[in-house]
mmCIF file of C-alpha atoms in Angstrom:
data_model
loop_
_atom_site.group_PDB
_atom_site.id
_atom_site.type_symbol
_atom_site.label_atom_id
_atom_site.label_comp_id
_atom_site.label_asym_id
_atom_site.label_seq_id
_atom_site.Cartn_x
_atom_site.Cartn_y
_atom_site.Cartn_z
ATOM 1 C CA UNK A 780 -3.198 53.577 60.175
ATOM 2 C CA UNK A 781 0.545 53.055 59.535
ATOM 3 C CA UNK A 782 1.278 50.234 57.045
ATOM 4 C CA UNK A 783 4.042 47.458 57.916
ATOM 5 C CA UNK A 784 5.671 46.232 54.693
ATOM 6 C CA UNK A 785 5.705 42.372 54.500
ATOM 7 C CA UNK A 786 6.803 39.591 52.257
ATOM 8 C CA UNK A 787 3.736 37.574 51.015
ATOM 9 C CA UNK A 788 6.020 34.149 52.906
ATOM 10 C CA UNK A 789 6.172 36.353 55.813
ATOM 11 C CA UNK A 790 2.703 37.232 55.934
ATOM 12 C CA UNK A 791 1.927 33.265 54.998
ATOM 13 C CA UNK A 792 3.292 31.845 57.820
ATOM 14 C CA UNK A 793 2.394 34.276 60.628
ATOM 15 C CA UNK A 794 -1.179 33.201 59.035
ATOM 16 C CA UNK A 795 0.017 30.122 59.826
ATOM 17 C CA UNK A 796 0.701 30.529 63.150
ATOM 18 C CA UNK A 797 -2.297 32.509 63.781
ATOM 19 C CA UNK A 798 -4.763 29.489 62.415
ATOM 20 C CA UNK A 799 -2.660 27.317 64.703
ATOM 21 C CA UNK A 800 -3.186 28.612 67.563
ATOM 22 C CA UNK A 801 -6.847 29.926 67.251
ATOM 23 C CA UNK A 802 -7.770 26.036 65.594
ATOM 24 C CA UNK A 803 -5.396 23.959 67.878
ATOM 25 C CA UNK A 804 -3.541 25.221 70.501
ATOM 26 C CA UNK A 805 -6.244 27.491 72.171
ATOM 27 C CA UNK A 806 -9.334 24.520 72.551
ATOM 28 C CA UNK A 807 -6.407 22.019 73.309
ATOM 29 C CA UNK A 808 -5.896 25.077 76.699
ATOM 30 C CA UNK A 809 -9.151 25.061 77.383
ATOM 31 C CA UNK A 810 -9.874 21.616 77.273
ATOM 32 C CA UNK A 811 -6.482 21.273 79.728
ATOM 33 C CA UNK A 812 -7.889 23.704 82.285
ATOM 34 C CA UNK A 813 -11.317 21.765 82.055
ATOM 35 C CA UNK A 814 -9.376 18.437 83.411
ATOM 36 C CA UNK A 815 -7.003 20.524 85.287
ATOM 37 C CA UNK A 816 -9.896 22.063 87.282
ATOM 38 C CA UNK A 817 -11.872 18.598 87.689
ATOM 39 C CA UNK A 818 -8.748 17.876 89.827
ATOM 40 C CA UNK A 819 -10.312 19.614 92.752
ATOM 41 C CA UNK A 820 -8.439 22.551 94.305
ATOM 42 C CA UNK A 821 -7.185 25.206 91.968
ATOM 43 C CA UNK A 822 -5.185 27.335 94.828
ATOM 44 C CA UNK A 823 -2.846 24.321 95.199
ATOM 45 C CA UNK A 824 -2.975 22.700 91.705
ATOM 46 C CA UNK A 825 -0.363 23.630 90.088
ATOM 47 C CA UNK A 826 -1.505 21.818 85.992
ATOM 48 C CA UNK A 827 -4.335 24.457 86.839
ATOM 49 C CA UNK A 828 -1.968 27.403 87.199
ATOM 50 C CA UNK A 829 0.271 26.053 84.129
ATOM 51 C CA UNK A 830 -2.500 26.028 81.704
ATOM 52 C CA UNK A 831 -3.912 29.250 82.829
ATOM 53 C CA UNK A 832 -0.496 30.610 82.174
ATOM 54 C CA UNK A 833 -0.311 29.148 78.637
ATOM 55 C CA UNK A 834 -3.504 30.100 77.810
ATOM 56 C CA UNK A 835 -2.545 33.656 78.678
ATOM 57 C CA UNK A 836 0.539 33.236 76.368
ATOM 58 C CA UNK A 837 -1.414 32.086 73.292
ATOM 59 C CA UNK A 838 -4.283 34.995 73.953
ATOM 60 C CA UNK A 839 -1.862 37.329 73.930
ATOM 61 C CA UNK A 840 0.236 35.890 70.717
ATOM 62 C CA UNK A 841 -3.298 36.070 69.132
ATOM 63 C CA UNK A 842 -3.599 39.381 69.668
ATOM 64 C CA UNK A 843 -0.025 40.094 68.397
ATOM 65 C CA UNK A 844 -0.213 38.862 65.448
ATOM 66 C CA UNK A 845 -3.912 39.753 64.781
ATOM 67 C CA UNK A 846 -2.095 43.753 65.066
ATOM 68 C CA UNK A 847 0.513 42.816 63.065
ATOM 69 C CA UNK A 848 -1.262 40.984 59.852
ATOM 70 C CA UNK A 849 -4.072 43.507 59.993
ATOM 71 C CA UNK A 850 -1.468 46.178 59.287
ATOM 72 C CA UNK A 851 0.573 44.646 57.275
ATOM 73 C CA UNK A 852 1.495 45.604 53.560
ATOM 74 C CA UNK A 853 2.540 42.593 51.448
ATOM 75 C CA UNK A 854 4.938 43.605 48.883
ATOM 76 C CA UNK A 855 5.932 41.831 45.405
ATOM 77 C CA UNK A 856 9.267 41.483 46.140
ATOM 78 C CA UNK A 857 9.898 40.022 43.035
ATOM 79 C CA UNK A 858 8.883 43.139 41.092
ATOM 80 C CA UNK A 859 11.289 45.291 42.837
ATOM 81 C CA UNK A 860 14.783 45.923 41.458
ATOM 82 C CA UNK A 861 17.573 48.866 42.401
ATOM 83 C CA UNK A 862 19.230 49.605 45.146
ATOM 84 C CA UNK A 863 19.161 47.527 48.344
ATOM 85 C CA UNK A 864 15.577 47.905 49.556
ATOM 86 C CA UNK A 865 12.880 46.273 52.227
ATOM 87 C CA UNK A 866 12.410 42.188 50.377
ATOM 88 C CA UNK A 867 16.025 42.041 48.876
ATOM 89 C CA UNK A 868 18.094 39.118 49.171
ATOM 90 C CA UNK A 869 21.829 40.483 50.003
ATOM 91 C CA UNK A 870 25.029 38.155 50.001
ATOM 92 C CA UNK A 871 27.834 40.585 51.766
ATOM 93 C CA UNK A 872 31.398 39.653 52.429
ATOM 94 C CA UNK A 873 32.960 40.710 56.088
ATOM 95 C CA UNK A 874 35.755 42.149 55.460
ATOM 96 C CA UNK A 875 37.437 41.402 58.301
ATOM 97 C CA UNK A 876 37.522 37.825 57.848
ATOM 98 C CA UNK A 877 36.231 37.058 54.270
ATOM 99 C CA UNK A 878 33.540 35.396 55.028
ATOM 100 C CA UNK A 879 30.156 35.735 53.350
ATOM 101 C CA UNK A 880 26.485 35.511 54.294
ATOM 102 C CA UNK A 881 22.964 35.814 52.661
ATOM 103 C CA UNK A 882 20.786 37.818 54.395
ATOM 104 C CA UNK A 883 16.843 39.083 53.012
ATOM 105 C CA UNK A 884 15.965 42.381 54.473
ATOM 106 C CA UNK A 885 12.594 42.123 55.928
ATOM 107 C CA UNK A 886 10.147 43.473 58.542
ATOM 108 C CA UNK A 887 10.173 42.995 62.297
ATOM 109 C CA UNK A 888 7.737 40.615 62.914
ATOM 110 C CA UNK A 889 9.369 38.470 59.999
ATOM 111 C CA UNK A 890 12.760 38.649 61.677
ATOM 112 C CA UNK A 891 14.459 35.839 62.042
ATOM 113 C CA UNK A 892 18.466 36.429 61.560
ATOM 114 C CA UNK A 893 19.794 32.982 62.540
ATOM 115 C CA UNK A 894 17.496 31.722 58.972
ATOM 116 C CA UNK A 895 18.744 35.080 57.284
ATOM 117 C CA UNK A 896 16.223 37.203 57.618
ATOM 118 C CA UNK A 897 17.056 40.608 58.592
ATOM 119 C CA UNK A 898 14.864 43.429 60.176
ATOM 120 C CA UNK A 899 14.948 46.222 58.130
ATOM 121 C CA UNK A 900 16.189 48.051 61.165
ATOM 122 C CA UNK A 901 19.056 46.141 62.092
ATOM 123 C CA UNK A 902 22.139 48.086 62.202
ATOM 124 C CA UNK A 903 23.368 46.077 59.123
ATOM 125 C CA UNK A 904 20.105 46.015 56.936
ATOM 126 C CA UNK A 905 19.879 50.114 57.666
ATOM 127 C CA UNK A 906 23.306 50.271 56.615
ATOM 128 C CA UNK A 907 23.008 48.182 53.423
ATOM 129 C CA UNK A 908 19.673 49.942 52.191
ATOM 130 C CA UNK A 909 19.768 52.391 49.312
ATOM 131 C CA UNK A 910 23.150 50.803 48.036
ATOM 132 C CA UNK A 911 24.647 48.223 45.213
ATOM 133 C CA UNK A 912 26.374 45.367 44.547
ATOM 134 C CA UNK A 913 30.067 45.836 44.609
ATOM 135 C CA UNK A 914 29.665 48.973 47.620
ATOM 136 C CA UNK A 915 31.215 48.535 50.758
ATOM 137 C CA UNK A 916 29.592 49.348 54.040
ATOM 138 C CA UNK A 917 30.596 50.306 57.286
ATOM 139 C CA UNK A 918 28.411 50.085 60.276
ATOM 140 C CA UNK A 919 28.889 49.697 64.031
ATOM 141 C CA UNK A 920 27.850 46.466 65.460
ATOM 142 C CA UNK A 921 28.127 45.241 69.007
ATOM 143 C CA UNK A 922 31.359 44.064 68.114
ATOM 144 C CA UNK A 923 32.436 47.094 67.316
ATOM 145 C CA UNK A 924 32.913 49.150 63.532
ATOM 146 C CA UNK A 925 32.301 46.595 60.880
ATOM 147 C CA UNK A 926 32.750 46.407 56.916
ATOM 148 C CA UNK A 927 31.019 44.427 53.919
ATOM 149 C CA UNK A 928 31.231 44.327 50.889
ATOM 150 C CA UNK A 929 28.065 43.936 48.752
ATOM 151 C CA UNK A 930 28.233 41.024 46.308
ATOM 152 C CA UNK A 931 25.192 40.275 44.768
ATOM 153 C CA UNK A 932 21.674 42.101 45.300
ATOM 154 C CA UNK A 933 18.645 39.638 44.273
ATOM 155 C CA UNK A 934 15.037 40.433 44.616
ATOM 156 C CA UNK A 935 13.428 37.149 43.923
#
């Protein structure tokens, strides 16, 4: 079986999610269809339908994340150090208009770029891996060819 790297908060709060929906959301679903199907007809009620649909949602989520922490490797990212690798914290400069941004480089199911959190196959976090503070990267974005420049390289 193929191992996923993970940070140990990434793995945390997919737990998370997992308990809450297996603990909360999935008997507060059932418990809706119950009511929903006390209503009578079910091929015309539509809070029937809805709920089934949800219910569908979360099983599915379950499953997702039940794959994803079961293959999951959590890494001490705070025992790494070196080059730019999967867990470090990266604060780049664009260069085309000087401004900077903190990004960690982390898995896909951790992935969450608007907070900072990069997956490690994003065109910028493939770029920036294997390199140091004070290189300069190019890589093509959507926008087009882009450069950084590497200021700082934490692993904390």
């Amino acid at each position: 079986m193929n191992r996923t790297p993970m940070t140990r908060s990434g793995h945390e709060k997919l737990s998370a999610e997992m308990t809450r929906l297996k603990t909360v959301d999935r008997p507060a679903i059932i418990e809706a269809i119950a009511e929903a199907r006390a209503h009578g007809d079910l091929s015309e009620n539509a809070e029937y339908h809805a709920a089934r649909e949800q219910q569908g949602w979360i099983e599915g989520r379950i499953k997702e994340l039940d794959a994803i922490l079961s293959s999951a490797e959590i890494i001490d990212v705070s025992a790494l150090e070196g080059p730019i690798k999967f867990g470090a914290t990266v604060t780049v400069r664009d260069e085309s208009n000087a401004r900077e941004a903190t990004y960690q480089i982390v898995s896909e199911a951790e992935s969450d770029p608007r907070n900072g959190r990069l997956n490690m196959k994003a065109p910028l976090a493939a770029a920036l891996i294997g390199h140091n503070a004070g290189d300069t990267v190019e890589f093509e974005s959507p926008r087009g060819t882009k450069n950084f420049t590497i200021i700082e390289v934490n692993y904390t």
